[in-house]
GROMACS .gro file of C-alpha atoms in nm:
model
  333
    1UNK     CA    1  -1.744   1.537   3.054
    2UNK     CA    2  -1.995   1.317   2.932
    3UNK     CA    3  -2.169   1.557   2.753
    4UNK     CA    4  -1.964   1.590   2.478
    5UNK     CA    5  -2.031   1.239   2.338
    6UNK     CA    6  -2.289   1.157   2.126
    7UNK     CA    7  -2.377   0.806   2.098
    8UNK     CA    8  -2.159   0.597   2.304
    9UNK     CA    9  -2.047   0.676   2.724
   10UNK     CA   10  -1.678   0.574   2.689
   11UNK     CA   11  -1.547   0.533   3.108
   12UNK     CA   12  -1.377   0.833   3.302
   13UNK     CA   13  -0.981   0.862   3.180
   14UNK     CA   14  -0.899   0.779   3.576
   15UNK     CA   15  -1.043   0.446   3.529
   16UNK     CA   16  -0.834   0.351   3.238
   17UNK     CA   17  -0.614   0.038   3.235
   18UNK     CA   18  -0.379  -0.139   2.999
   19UNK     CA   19  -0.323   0.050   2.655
   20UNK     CA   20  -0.524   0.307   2.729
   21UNK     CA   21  -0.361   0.444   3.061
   22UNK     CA   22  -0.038   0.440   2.874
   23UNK     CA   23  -0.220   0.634   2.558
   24UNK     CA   24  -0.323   0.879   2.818
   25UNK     CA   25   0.017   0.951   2.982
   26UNK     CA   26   0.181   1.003   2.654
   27UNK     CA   27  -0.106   1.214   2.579
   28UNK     CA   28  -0.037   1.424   2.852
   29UNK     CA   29   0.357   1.438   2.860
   30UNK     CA   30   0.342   1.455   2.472
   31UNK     CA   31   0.036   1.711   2.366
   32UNK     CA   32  -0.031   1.918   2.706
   33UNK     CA   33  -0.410   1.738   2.737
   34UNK     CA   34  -0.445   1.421   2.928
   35UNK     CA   35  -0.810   1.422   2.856
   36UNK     CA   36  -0.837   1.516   2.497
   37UNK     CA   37  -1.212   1.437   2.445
   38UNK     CA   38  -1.067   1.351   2.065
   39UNK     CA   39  -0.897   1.004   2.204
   40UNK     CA   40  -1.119   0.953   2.517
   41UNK     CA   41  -1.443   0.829   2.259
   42UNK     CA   42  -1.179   0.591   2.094
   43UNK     CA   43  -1.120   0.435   2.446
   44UNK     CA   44  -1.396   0.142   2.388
   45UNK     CA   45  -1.177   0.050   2.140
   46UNK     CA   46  -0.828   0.080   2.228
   47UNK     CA   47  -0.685  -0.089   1.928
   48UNK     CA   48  -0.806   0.191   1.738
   49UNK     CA   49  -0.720   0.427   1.976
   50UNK     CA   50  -0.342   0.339   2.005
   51UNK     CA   51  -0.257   0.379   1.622
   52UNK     CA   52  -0.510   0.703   1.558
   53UNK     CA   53  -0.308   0.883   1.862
   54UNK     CA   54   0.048   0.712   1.744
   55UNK     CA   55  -0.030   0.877   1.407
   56UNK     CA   56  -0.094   1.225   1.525
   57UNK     CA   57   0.212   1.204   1.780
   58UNK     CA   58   0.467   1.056   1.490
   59UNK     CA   59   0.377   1.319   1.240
   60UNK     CA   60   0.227   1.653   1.375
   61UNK     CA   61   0.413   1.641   1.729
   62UNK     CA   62   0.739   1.439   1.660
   63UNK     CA   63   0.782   1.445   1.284
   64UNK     CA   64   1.039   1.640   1.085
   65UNK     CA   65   0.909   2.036   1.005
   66UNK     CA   66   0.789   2.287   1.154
   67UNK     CA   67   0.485   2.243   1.403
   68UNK     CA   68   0.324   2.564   1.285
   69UNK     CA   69   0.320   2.467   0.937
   70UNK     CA   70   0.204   2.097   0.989
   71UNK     CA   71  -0.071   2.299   1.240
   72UNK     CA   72  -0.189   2.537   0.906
   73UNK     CA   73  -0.207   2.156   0.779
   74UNK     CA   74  -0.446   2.008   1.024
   75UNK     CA   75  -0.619   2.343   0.971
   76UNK     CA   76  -0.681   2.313   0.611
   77UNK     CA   77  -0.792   1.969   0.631
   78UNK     CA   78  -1.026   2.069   0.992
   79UNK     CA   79  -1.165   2.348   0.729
   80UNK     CA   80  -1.209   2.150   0.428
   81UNK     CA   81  -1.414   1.825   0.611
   82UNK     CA   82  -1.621   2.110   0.788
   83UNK     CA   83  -1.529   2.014   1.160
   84UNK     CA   84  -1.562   2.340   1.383
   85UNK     CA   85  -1.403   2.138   1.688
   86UNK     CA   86  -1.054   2.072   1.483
   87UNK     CA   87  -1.061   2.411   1.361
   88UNK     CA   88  -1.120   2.575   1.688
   89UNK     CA   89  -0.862   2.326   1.856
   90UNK     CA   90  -0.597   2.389   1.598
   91UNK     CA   91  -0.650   2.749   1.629
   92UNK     CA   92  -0.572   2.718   2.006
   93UNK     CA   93  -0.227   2.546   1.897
   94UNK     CA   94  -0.131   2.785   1.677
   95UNK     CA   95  -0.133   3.030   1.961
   96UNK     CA   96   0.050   2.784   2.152
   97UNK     CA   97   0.346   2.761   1.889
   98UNK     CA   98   0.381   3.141   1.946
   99UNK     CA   99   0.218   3.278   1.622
  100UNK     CA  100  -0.067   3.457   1.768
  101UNK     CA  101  -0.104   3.700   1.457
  102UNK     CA  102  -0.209   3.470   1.236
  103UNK     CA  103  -0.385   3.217   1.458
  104UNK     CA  104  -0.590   3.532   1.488
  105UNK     CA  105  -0.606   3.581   1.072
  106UNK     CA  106  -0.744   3.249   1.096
  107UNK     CA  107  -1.025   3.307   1.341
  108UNK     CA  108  -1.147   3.611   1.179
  109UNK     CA  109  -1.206   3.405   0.848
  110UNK     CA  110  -0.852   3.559   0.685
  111UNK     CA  111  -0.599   3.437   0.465
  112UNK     CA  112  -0.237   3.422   0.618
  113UNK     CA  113  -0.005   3.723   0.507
  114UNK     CA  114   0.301   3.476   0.488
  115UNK     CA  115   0.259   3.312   0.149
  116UNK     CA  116   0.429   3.025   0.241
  117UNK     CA  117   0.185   2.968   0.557
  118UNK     CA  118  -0.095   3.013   0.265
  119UNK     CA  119   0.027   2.756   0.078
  120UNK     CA  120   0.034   2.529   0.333
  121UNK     CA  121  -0.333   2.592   0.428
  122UNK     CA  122  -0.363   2.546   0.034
  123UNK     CA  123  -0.246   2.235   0.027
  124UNK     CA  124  -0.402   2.096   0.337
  125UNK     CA  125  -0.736   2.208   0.216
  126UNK     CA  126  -0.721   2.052  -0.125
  127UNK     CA  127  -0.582   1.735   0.028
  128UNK     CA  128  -0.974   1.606   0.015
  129UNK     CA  129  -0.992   1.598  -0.293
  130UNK     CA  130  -0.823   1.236  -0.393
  131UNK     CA  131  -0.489   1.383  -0.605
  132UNK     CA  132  -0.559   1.737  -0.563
  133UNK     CA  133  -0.298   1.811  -0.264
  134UNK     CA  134   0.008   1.609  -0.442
  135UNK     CA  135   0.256   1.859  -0.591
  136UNK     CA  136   0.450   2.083  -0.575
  137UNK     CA  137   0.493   2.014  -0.214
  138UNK     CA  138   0.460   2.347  -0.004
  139UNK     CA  139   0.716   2.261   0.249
  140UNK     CA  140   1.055   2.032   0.238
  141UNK     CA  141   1.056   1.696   0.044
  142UNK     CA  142   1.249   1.572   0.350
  143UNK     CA  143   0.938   1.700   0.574
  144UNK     CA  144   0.637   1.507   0.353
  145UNK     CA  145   0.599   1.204   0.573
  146UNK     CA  146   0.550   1.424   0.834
  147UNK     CA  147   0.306   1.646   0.636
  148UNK     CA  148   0.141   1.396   0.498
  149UNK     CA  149   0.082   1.199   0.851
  150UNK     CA  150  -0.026   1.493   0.977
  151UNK     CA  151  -0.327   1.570   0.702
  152UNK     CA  152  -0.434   1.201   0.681
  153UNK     CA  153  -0.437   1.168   1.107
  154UNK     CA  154  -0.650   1.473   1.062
  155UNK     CA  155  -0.863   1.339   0.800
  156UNK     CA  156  -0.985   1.062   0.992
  157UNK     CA  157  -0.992   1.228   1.355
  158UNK     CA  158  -1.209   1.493   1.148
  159UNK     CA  159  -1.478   1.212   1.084
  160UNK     CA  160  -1.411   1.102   1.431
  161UNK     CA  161  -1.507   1.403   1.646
  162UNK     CA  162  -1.818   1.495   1.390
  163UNK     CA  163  -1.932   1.185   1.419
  164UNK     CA  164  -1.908   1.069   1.788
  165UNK     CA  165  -1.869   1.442   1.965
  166UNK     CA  166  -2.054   1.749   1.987
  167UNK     CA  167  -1.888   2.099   1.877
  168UNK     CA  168  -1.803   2.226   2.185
  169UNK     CA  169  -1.435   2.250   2.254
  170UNK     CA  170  -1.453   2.475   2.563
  171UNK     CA  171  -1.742   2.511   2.811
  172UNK     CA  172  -1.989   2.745   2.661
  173UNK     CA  173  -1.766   2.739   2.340
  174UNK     CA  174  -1.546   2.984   2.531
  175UNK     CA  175  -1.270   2.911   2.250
  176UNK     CA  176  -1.452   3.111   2.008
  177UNK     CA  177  -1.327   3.419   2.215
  178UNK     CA  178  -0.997   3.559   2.155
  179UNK     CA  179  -0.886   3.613   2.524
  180UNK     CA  180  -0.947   3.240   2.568
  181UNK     CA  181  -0.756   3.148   2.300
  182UNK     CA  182  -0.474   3.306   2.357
  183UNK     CA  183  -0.488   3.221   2.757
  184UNK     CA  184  -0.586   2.824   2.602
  185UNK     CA  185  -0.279   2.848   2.405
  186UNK     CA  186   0.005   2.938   2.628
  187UNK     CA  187  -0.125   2.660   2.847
  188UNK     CA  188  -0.015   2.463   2.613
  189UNK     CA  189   0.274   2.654   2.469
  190UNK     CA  190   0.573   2.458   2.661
  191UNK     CA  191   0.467   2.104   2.578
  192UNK     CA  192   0.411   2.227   2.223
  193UNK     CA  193   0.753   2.411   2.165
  194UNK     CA  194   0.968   2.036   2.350
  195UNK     CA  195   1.113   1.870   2.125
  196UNK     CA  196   0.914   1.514   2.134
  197UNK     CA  197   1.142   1.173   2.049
  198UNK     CA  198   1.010   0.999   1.750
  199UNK     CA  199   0.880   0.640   1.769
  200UNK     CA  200   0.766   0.659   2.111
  201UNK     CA  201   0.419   0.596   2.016
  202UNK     CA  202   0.533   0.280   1.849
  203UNK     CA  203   0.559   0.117   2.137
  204UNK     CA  204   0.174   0.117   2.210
  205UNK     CA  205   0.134  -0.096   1.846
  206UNK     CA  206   0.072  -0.475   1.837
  207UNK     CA  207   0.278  -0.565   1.520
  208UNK     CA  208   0.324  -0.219   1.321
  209UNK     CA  209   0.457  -0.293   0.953
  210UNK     CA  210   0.657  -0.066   0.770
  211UNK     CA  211   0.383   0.132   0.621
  212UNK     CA  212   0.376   0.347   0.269
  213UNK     CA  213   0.662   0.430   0.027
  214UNK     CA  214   0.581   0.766   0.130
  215UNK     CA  215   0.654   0.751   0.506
  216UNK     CA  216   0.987   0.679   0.348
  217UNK     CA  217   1.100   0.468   0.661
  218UNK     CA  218   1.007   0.726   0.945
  219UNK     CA  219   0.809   0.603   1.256
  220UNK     CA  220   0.481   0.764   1.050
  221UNK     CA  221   0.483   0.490   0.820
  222UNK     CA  222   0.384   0.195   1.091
  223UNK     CA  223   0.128   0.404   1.280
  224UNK     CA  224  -0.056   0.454   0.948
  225UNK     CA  225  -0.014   0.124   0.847
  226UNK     CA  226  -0.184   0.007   1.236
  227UNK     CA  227  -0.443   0.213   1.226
  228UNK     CA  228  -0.556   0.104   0.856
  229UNK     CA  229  -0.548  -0.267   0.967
  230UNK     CA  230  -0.724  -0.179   1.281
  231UNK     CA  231  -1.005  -0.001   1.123
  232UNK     CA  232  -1.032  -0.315   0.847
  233UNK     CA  233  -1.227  -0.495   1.139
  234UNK     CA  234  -1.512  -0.305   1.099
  235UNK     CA  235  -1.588  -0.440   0.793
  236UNK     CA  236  -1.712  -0.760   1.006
  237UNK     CA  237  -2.015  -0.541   1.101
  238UNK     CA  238  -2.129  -0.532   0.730
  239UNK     CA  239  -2.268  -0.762   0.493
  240UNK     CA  240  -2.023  -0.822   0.196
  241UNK     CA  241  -2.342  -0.620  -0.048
  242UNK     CA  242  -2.242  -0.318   0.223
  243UNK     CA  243  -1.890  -0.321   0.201
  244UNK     CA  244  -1.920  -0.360  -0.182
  245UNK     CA  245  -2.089  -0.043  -0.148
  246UNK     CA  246  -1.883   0.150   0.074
  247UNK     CA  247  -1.591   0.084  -0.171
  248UNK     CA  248  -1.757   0.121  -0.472
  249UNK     CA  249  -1.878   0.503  -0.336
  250UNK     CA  250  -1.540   0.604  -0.154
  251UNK     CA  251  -1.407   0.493  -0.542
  252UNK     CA  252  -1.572   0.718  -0.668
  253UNK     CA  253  -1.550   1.026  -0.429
  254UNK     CA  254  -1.414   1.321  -0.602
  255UNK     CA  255  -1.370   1.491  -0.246
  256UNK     CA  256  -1.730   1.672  -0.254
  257UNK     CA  257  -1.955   1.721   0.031
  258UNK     CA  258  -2.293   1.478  -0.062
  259UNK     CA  259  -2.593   1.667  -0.128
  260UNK     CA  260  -2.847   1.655   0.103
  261UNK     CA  261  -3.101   1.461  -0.099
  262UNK     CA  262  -2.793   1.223  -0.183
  263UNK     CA  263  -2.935   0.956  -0.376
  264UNK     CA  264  -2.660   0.712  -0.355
  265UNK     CA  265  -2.731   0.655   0.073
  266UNK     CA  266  -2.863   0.360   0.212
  267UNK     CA  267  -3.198   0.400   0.352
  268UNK     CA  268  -3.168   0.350   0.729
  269UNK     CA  269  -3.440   0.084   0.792
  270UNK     CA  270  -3.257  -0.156   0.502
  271UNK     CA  271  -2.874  -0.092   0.540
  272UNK     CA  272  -2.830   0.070   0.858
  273UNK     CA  273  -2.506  -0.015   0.881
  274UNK     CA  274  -2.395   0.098   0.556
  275UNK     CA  275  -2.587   0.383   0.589
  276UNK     CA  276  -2.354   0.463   0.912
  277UNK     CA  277  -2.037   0.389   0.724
  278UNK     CA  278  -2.057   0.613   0.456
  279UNK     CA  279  -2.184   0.896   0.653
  280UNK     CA  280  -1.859   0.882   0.849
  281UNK     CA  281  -1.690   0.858   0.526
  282UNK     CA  282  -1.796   1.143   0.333
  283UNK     CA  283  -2.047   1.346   0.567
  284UNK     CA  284  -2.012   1.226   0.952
  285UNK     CA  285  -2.171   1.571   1.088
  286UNK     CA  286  -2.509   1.431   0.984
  287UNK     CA  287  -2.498   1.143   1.174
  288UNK     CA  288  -2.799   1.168   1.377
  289UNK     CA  289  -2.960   0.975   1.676
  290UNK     CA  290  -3.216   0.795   1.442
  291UNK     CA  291  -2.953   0.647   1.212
  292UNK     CA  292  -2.765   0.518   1.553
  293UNK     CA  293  -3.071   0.352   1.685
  294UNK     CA  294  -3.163   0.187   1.372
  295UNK     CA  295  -2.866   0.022   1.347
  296UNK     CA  296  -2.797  -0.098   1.712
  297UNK     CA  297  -2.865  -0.422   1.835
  298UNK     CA  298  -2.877  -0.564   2.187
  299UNK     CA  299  -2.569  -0.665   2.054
  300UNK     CA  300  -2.377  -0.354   1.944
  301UNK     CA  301  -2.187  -0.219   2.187
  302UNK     CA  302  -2.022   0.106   2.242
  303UNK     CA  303  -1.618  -0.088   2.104
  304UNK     CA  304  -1.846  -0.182   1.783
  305UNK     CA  305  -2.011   0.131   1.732
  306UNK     CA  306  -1.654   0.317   1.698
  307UNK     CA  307  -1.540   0.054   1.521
  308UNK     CA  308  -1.834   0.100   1.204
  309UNK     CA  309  -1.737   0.514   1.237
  310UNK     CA  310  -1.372   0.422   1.274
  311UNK     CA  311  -1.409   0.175   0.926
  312UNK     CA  312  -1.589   0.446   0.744
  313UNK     CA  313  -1.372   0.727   0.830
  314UNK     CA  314  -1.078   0.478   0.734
  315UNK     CA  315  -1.270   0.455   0.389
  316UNK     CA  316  -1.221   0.779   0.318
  317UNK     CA  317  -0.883   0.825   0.414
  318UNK     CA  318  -0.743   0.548   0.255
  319UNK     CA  319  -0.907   0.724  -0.066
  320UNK     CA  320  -0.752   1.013  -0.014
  321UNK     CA  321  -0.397   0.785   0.074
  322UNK     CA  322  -0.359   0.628  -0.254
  323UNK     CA  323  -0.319   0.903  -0.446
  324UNK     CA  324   0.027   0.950  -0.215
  325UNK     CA  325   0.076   0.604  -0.267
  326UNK     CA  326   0.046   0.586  -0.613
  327UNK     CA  327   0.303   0.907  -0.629
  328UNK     CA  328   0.578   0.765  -0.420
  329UNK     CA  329   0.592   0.412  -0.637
  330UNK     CA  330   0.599   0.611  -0.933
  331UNK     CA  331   0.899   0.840  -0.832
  332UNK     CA  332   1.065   0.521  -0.720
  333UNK     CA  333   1.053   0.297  -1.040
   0.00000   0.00000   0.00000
């Protein structure tokens, strides 16, 4: 299993303790995979872990709406921050909500023939883009929280797995072949069709707070607001010049992918550590080995290596997040 992490060794799931054994059996009761390589590199760091996998399980599992359209969601956004591993997984799940046609549309590079399931993708898609994904809403204004949990936990586990994993979903990439996708999908077809209880997750949160206007008082609203205050502590492991920077960039960001003779990165052998947070911000598949080692210290461990990703991928989601912000306080005064 270990060789799908790049970077850092996080321990065997069996050995986990505390908040992370209790992660791990909701993950497995909850989303069918009790090792999800996608919250086993978070484990270092399990107050980061906790809120990323509350997230996901409030909106896309236990949220209001329909799972296959917040799925085409988590899709869009998978396709959009060019992460091959979200894709493939969330192609798996669509087979495992039953809608093996157009999983299959999806693999082969097609548009959905439902219009409705294409503007969902739509919307998912265009959600990088700061503003871009805000109205009309493609689905129920009683579903958004949901929705909008969904493509913001997918925006940051996005920079997650580019960052810290490799590509490979299955052994060999097997999941790139229909058969196994289908087979990997009704595996996982029961838990995904159960009804799941909202607010479980919430239990595995220190002190959530209410969360954004948008949530509009559903149990997404305090897992976003955990995991935002959780990845804040990452700032610690830059200078206040660096995190100047990171904001000033993520500002900005008009949702592009950087060049790759982007001017406006840190050189590795002066701001490492900026250098690291903005590439999980805006392009986290080019992390590479050399920016990792210039950065690490005796004293950088694997818990503060996820948390300078974790604080970069934050950066960008909390980009994309105020332009849903900024919506809901407007409709409300």
């Amino acid at each position: 299993m270990s060789t799908l992490f790049r970077f850092t060794e996080p321990l065997p799931p069996e050995a986990a303790t505390g908040r992370v054994a209790e992660v791990y059996e909701q993950l497995a009761r909850d989303f069918g995979i009790d090792r999800a390589a996608t919250f086993v590199v978070l484990s270092s760091a399990p107050e980061i872990l906790a809120p990323t996998w509350a997230l996901m399980r409030e909106s896309l599992i236990a949220g209001p709406g329909d799972r296959t359209g917040k799925e085409l969601a988590a899709y869009g956004v998978s396709r959009a921050n060019k992460c091959p591993f979200c894709v493939d997984a969330h192609t798996v799940l669509l087979h495992a909500t039953g809608d093996h046609a157009l999983a299959e549309r999806l693999a082969r590079g097609r548009q959905p023939e439902d219009e409705e399931h294409a503007r969902v993708l739509a919307w998912g898609r265009h959600t990088r883009v700061p503003g871009a994904g805000l109205m009309p809403y493609p689905f129920p204004r009683e579903h958004a929280p949901a929705y909008i949990g969904t493509a913001l936990a997918f925006h940051f586990i996005n920079r997650i797995v580019s960052a810290l994993l490799t590509e490979r979903l299955l052994p060999g990439n097997a999941q790139r072949l229909r058969p196994v996708r289908s087979l990997a999908g009704r595996s996982l077809a029961r838990t995904v069709r159960r009804s799941a209880v909202p607010g479980a997750a919430l239990a595995l949160l220190a002190d959530p707070a209410p969360g954004p206007a948008w949530a509009a008082g559903t149990a997404v609203g305090p897992a976003y607001a955990a995991l935002r205050s959780a990845t804040a502590a990452g700032a610690g492991l830059l200078d206040a010049d660096e995190q100047a920077l990171v904001r000033e960039t993520l500002w900005d960001w008009d949702g592009s992918h950087p060049p790759l003779a982007w001017a406006g990165l840190p050189d590795r052998r002066e701001h490492p550590g900026a250098r690291l947070a903005l590439l999980a911000a805006l392009a986290p598949y080019r992390i590479t080995q050399e920016d990792v080692t210039a950065w690490r210290r005796p004293e950088h461990t694997d818990h503060c290596l996820v948390h300078l990703v974790a604080h970069g991928a934050f950066a960008a989601v909390d980009r994309i997040e105020s332009s849903f912000s900024l919506h809901a306080a407007r409709e409300t005064s």
